[in-house]
Amino acid sequence: MKRLLACLPAVLLALSPAQPAAQQKATVQNVPEIPYTSVPNFLKMPPGETLGEAIGVATNSKGHVFVYHRSANTRLWEFDKNGAFVKEIGKGYYGFEFAHSVRVDPQDNIWTVDEGTNTVTKFSPEGKFLMVLGHRPSAVDGAVATVFGPNPPAQKYIFCRPTDVGWDRQGNIFVSDGYCNNRVVKYDKDGQFLAQSGSEKAGSEPGQYSLPHGLQVDGRGHVWVADRTNNRYQELDNDLKPLKQYSNLGTGWTVCVSAGPHQYVFASNSNPNGNGPGTWANTGEIYKMELDGTVVGKFGHASKEFGGFQVVHMMDCRNPNEIVVGEIESWRVQKLLLQQPAKTGSSR
Amino acid sequence: MKRFITFLSAAIVAAGLGTAAQSPVPDIVFDSNPSPLMLPDDIYLGEVGGVAANSKGDIYVYTRTGHPTISIGSSRAFAHGGSRLFQFDRSGKFVREIGKDSYGMLVAQQVRIDAQDNVWIVDQMAGYVNKLDAAGRPVLLLGRKAESINVPANAGRGGGGEGGGGRGRGGLPGAGAQSDVFNRPTDVAWDSAGNIFVADGMGNARVAKFDSKGVFLKSWGSRGSEPGMFANVTGIAVDAQGNVYAADAGNKRIQVFDNNGTFKSAITNVGAPGALCMTPGPNQVLYVSNSNPPEDFDNGGEIYKIKLDGTVVGRFGKVGKRPKEFGAVNSLDCRTENSLLVGELANMRVQKLTLR
């Protein structure tokens, strides 16, 4: 038996595409359930094509939906607000290898975060290349050996499997970086390094991170970080000083901040890869909260069936009543129409 | 006394700042068109290895559009694709792709146009120099793509497999084989007789000379910092008299040789020259880029204009991502003295500069 246990981790390492994520039941109590419906057959794929892992989703100001997904190659597709396919962006682009995030900035520029090439790329609203941050290791240097052991020191202009990008109202750029760094980096709008929080080392103190997996910036310039392996969200000020930690929402997979004068934060306690025993009962829901952290409702549950969630990787919440979610394991994007929650008592 | 010391340290600081130039270098005023190429919707430039214009003003871009794909499940690992060669007209309109699905386009390094408008591409990973005629047909090939690559690749030897015998083959380190077997070549140039000079390169540390038909004549250089030795050879140009200018970025100098490889002088006040170009006659000048590495966007990046005797005429630009700034310049084209094409790796773009 002992022998079997000893060889199990090795098998997991060899077989699982990602490390099995720690899952944690959220401790927040008395949260009203928000009823919702999922729009049937929302996205219409190009003829003969299918989505891969729906890793990144985002909408622009016209309601167009951008899906950054892992198929045979990593691809970025644009759909209109009714879900009709518009076009592919970045086909064959050097910075596409393994999708992690797509976001649309207030000027409707499209930004991709690719953890296979260690790049963050800004495309115009029409999909023309504008700017790249980070650098893909050159092929001529040969295959990069998988690193086991301590992460190499973080560098100002090099990412290590970055995960997400956001902007404040001045256009400063914030990057969560990532799987092999454990930091948040701030650049000016032209990509000049300004500050970082955290380092290559994982940690659990405020301002330290263990797999910062998602990031968004609210209208006050505060930075929200999904600190996944620490099972929390962190709120930072605009200079990346830690303000608050939220540890009552389960595992911090991904975060979204809605547009408009009254902003909400959405946080996903995604059910982990692997469908392990008990995980579905405790995880899979998405929380909606005020900027002060008051939880106003929750919705969704783990399920492979349409309408449920199978590892939500990213959410778009431009309109806080229409949430677009991208899921890893069901290769699926769903558009959810939220209704008003039933009135209940305190949600803290 | 205290005042004197203060003055002294100021003088020392001022002297220390002059690491790239002995005396103040004039700034050259310039403008940039940061997107002179009109790309089709389905083409993304990627990391620009080389950019060059022909006599009609047509612009060629040899660029790293992706990484080579390795076939698995074979007896050896075979590499395919990764780079593409595009042609635009003088207005920047897309004309065509050349060599689509070619056997050897792995890691684009450089493109140059000779006096007859032939297009020469240098591929760093495939390890060859390929002369294409104006119609895009291969007419002369120096070097050969390695049949397969080692996985994991040997550290420091590049992904191109066995190279020029730069190490452990009995010769001087970096001297390479006396042949057209290259190890990460970087650039090509010609003299007025049509002799071919190859900068070889990042894996080897030599310059190789061939006649116009591609017959190997000789090579010189090995790894080191003495005159005639190279840390690496990152670019090459030949003047109207046949003198050879080899950029030696690792040693922060350009070495000047006569046509047969005899060392003449070194130009040392232009930073680490990552790319260079030479204007056609009669009053030739060199442009050379103190190219920043892609991981450093805080230092360097400027381009120098120098006379052939090494006198710095002026400098322009700096590191950055905005127009008129540069990110890891890998290619300069200067068919006319005040109009330059600049290809950048880290910023994945071509800028067209007009000097005032």
PDB file of C-alpha atoms in Angstrom, chain A residues 40 51 122 127 131 146 177 243 267 335:
ATOM      1  CA  PRO A  40     -28.707  27.748 -25.395  1.00  0.00           C
ATOM      2  CA  LEU A  51     -13.646  25.049 -29.450  1.00  0.00           C
ATOM      3  CA  LYS A 122      -2.034  44.208 -27.256  1.00  0.00           C
ATOM      4  CA  GLY A 127      -7.056  42.720 -34.368  1.00  0.00           C
ATOM      5  CA  MET A 131       2.533  45.981 -28.621  1.00  0.00           C
ATOM      6  CA  THR A 146      11.367  21.608 -17.374  1.00  0.00           C
ATOM      7  CA  ASP A 177       2.788  36.454 -13.222  1.00  0.00           C
ATOM      8  CA  LEU A 243      -5.001  46.492   1.355  1.00  0.00           C
ATOM      9  CA  ALA A 267     -15.029  35.672  -7.880  1.00  0.00           C
ATOM     10  CA  LYS A 335     -23.652  33.203 -21.526  1.00  0.00           C
TER      11      LYS A 335
END
